[in-house]
Structure formats: structure tokens, C-alpha cells
Tab-separated table of C-alpha atoms in Angstrom:
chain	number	residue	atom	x	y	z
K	289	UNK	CA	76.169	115.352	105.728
K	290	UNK	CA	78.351	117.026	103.464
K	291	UNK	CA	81.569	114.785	102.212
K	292	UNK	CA	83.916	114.663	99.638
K	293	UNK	CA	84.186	111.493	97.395
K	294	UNK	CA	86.092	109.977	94.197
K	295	UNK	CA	84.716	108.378	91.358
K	296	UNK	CA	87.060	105.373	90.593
K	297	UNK	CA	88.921	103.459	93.474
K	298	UNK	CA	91.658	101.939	91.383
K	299	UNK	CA	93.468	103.213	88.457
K	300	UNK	CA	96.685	101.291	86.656
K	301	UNK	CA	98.695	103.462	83.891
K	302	UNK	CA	101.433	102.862	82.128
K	303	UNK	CA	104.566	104.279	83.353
K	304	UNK	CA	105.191	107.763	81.501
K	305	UNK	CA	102.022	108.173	80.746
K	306	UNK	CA	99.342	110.767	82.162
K	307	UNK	CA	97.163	110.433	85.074
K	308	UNK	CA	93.630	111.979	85.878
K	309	UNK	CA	92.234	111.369	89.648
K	310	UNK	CA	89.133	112.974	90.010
K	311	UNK	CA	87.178	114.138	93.160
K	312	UNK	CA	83.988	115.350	93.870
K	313	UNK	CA	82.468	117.549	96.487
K	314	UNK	CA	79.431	118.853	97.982
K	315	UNK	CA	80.100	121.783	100.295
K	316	UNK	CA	80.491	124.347	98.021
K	317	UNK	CA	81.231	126.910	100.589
K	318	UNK	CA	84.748	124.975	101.253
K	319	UNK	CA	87.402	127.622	99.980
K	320	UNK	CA	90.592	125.234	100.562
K	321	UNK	CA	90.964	121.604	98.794
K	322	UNK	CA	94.153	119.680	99.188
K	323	UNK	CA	95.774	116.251	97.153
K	324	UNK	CA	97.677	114.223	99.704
K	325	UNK	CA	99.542	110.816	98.462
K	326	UNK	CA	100.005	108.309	100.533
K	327	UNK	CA	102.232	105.473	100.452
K	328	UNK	CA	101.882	102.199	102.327
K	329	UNK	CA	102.352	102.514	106.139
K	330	UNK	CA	103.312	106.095	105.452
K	331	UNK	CA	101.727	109.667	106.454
K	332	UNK	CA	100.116	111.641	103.953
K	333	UNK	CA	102.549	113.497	101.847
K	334	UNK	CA	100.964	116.688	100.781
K	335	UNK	CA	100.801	117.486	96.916
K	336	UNK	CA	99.427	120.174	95.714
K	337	UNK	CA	96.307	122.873	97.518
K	338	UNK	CA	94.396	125.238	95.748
K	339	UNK	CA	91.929	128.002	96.942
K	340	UNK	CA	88.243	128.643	95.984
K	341	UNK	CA	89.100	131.587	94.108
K	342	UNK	CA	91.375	129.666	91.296
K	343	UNK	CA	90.694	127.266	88.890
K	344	UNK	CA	93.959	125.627	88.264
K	345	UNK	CA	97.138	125.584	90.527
K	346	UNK	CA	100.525	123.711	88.978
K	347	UNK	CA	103.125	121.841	90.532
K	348	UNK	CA	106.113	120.012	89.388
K	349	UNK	CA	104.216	117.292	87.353
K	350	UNK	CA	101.243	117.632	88.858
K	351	UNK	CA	98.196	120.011	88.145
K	352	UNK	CA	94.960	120.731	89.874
K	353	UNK	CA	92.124	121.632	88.524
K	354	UNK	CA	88.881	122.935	90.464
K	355	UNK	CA	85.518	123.308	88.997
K	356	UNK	CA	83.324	125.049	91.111
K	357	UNK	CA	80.102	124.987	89.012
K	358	UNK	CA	80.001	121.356	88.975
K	359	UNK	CA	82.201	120.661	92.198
K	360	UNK	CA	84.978	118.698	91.062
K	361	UNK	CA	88.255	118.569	91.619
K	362	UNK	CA	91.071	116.764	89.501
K	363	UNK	CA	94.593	115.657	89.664
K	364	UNK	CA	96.838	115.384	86.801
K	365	UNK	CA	100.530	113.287	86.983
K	366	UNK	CA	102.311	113.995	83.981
K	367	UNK	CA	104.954	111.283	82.778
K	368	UNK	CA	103.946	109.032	85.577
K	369	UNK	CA	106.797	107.125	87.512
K	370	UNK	CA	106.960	103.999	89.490
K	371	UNK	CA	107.313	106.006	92.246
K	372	UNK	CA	104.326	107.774	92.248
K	373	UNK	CA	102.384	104.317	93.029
K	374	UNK	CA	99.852	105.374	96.135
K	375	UNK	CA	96.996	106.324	97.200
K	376	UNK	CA	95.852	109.643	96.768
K	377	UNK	CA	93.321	111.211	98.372
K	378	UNK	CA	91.556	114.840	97.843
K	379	UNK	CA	90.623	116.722	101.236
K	380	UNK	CA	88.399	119.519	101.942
K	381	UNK	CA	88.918	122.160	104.481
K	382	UNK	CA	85.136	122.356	106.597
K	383	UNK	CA	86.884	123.942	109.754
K	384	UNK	CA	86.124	127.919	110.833
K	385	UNK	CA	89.377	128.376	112.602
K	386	UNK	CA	91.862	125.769	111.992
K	387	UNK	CA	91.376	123.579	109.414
K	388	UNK	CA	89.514	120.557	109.817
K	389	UNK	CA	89.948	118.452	106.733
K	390	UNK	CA	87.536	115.831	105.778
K	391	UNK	CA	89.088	113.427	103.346
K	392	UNK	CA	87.810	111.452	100.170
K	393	UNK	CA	87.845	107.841	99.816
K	394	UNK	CA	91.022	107.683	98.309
K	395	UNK	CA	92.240	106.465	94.389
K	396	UNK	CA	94.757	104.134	94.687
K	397	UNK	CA	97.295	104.661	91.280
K	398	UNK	CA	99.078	101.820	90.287
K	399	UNK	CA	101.850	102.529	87.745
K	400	UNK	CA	102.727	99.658	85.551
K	401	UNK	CA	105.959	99.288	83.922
V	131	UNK	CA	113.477	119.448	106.825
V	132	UNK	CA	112.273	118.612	109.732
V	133	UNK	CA	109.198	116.575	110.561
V	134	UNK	CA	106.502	115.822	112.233
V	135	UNK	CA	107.468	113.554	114.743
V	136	UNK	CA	104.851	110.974	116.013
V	137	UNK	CA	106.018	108.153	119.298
V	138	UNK	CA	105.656	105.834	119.973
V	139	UNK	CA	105.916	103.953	115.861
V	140	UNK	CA	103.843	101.013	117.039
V	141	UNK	CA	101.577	99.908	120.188
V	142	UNK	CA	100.328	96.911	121.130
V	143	UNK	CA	97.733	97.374	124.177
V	144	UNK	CA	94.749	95.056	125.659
V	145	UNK	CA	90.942	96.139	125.760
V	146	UNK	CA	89.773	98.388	128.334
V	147	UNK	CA	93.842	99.684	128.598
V	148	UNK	CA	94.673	103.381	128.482
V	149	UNK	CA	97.476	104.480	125.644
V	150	UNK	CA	99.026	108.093	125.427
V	151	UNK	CA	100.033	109.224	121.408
V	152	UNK	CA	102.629	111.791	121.385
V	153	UNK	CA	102.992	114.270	118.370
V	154	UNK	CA	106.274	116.617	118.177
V	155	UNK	CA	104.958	119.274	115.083
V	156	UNK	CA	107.236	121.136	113.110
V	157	UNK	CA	109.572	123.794	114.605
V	158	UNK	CA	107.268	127.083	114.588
V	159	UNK	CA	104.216	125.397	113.839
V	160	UNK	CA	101.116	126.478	116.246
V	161	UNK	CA	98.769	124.161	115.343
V	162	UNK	CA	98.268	120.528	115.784
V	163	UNK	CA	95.275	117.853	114.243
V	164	UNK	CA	94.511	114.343	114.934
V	165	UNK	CA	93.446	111.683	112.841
V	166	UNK	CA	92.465	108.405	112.754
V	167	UNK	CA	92.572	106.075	110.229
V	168	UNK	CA	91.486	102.207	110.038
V	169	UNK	CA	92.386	99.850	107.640
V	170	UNK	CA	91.359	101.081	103.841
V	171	UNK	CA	89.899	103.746	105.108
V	172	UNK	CA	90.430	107.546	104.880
V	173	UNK	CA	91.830	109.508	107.919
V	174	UNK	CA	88.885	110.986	109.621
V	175	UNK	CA	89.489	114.402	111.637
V	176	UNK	CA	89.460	113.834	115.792
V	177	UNK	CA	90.421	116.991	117.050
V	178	UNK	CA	92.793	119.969	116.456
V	179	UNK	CA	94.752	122.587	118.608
V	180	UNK	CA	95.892	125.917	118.003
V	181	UNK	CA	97.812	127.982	120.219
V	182	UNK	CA	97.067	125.505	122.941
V	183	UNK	CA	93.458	125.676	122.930
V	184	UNK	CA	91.333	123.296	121.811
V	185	UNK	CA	89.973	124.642	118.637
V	186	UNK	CA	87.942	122.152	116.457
V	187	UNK	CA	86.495	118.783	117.096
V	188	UNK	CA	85.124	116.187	115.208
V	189	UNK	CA	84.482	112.311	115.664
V	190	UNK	CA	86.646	111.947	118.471
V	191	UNK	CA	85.103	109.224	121.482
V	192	UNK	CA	84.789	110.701	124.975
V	193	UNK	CA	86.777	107.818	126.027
V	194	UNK	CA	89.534	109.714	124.496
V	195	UNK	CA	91.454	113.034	125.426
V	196	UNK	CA	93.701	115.394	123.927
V	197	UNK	CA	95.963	118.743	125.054
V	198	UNK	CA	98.288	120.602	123.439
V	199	UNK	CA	101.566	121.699	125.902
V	200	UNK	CA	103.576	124.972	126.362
V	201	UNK	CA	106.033	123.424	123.957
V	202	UNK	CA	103.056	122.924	121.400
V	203	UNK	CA	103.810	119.312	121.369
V	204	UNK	CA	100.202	117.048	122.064
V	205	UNK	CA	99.293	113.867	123.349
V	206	UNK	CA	96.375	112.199	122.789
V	207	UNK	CA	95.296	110.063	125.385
V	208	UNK	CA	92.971	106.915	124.873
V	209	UNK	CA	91.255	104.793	127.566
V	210	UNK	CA	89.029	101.825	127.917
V	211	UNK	CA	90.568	100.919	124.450
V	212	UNK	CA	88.169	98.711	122.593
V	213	UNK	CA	88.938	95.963	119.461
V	214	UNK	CA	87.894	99.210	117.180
V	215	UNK	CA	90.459	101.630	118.205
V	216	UNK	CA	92.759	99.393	116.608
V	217	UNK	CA	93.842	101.771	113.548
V	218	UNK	CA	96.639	104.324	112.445
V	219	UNK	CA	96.856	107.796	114.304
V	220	UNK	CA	97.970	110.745	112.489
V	221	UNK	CA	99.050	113.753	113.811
V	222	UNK	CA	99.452	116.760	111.300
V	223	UNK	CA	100.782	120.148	112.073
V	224	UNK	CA	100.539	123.451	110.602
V	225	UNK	CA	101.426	127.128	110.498
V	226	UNK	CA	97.921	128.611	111.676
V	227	UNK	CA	95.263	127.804	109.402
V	228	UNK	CA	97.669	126.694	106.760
V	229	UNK	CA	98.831	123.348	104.937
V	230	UNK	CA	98.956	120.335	107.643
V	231	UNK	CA	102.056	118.600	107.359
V	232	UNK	CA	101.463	114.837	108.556
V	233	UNK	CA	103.498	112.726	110.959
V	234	UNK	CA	104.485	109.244	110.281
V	235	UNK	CA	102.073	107.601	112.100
V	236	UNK	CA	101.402	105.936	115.352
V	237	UNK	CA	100.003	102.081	114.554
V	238	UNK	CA	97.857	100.742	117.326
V	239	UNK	CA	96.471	97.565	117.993
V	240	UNK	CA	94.224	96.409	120.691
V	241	UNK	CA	94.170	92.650	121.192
């Protein structure tokens, strides 16, 4: 069935440095993606959300990017900080009414001092 | 701000047991999700609420129930628990059909 995914599992930068999570997706008539980070034994903390009908949305630090030609979806930390250590996932609204999220696999970020 | 707020924290139960989840959403928010997530894994979508109807499912067992009150809190009842319940419980709320704000987490474990 449809499902949303990420390329790489792990990824270790350096502290202050910039981070790319990537995502990729196969329902292309999803019109809502969301980057939640979650730390150990914690809830996801939402990000950042964009809608189908923008490219790029920016945060404090953080920017995502959508490509809907080629259905991928980024994440970019900029000056990374220990704190931002977690695992991040990408989620796709499927639902008609409410939303009904289906989640990627998840990156985990490790940020190295 | 306030929270999500998810009770019990932790719950240890034996198989075939019933458990009841309790999720408290955010002041004003209508709608409420549950997820379920087992270890290294991603949350996967059970079943939402909005307005106190039922208003999307997805992989939740029929062993398992859910209901959203007057108050718009939910609980989300379990029964005949097996080994592979055994995982984290999410519940997320949200504005109508807008960002879902997650709860800490209810951690169950069926021995």
C-alpha cells in the first residue's frame, strides 16, 4: 500500500554543523506532511508541517523542503546542537476527515561534539 | 502550555488481562488519535475521534475499543492483552483537522 519511508536510518554530524533528513513518499495525493522529533521515551514533538501547495516552509533552524515531482521531502537543522539528538520522523496525512498520519521509519540524528 | 495528558505513565498487566489508556487533549481541542508504537518502530495510526464520533480507523485489533467522552477526553480500552500489545501508546490531539499535538506516552507491558 502506499507508505512513506527514509533513505538513511542513522546520521552523526558534527555539532554546528548542517543537517539534511530526507523522506520519501508515494501517495502523491497527500496535501499535508509533518517532521516530528522524538526523543527517547518521549512523545513526538512536532517540528515543522507544510502543505501540498508549497515547496518550502521555514522554522527557527529548521527548513522543509517538498518536492512534489519526485516525492520527497527534506529536513534541514542549521547549526546543529546536542540537543537536537533524536529521532525524527516525516508523517503523511492519508485521512479524509481527521487526519490520519502514517509515519516514516524514522532517522535517528546523532550530534557529535 | 498545556499538554496532552496521557495516564496512567506505565502498566504492567498479564496476558489475556483487560487495560483502559486514558488521554486528557489540549484545552479546546476536538479531536483525539491513537497510536501505537513498539520498540524501534514508528507509531502506527489506531483510531481517531472528532467531536465524539468515531471518525477514522486504521490497524486497530477488535480486541481493542475506543470512545471519546462529553469532556472530549478518550480511553482506549484493551482486552485479552497478548505478549504483542506490549508497546508505547500515543495519544495526539488536535484542533479539527489540524497539527496533532502528542501526549507523553502510556508504556505497556504484558508479561
Amino acid at each position: 500500500g502506499e507508505s512513506v519511508g527514509l533513505h538513511l536510518p542513522t546520521l552523526s554530524v558534527q555539532e554546528g554543523d548542517n543537517s539534511i533528513i530526507n523522506c520519501a513518499y508515494s501517495n502523491s495525493a497527500s496535501d499535508y506532511f509533518i517532521w516530528y522529533k522524538q526523543e527517547s521515551g518521549k512523545g513526538p514533538q512536532f517540528i515543522i508541517d507544510i502543505r501540498s501547495n508549497m515547496d518550502k516552509r521555514q522554522g527557527q533552524r529548521v527548513t522543509v523542503l517538498l518536492n512534489k515531482t519526485v516525492k520527497h521531502l527534506s529536513l534541514q537543522i542549521a547549526a546543529t546542537q546536542p540537543g537536537d539528538s533524536a529521532v525524527y520522523f516525516c508523517a503523511e496525512n492519508m485521512g479524509q476527515g481527521a487526519q490520519k498520519l502514517v509515519f516514516g521509519q524514522g532517522t535517528r540524528l546523532t550530534i557529535n561534539p | 502550555a498545556a499538554g496532552v495528558i496521557q495516564s496512567p505513565r506505565h502498566l504492567i498487566k498479564e496476558k489475556r488481562e483487560t487495560a483502559t489508556l486514558k488521554c486528557y487533549p489540549i484545552p479546546r481541542h476536538d479531536t483525539v488519535y491513537w497510536y501505537q508504537q513498539g520498540p524501534g518502530q514508528d507509531p502506527q495510526f489506531l483510531i481517531s475521534f472528532y467531536e465524539k464520533m468515531q471518525s477514522d480507523k486504521g490497524s486497530i485489533p477488535d480486541r481493542f475499543s475506543a470512545q471519546q467522552f462529553s469532556d472530549y477526553h478518550s480511553e482506549l480500552n484493551m482486552s485479552s492483552l497478548e505478549l504483542g500489545d506490549s508497546a508505547l501508546y500515543f495519544c495526539a490531539s488536535s484542533p479539527g483537522r489540524n497539527t496533532q499535538y502528542f501526549g507523553p506516552g502510556t508504556r505497556l507491558t504484558v508479561l
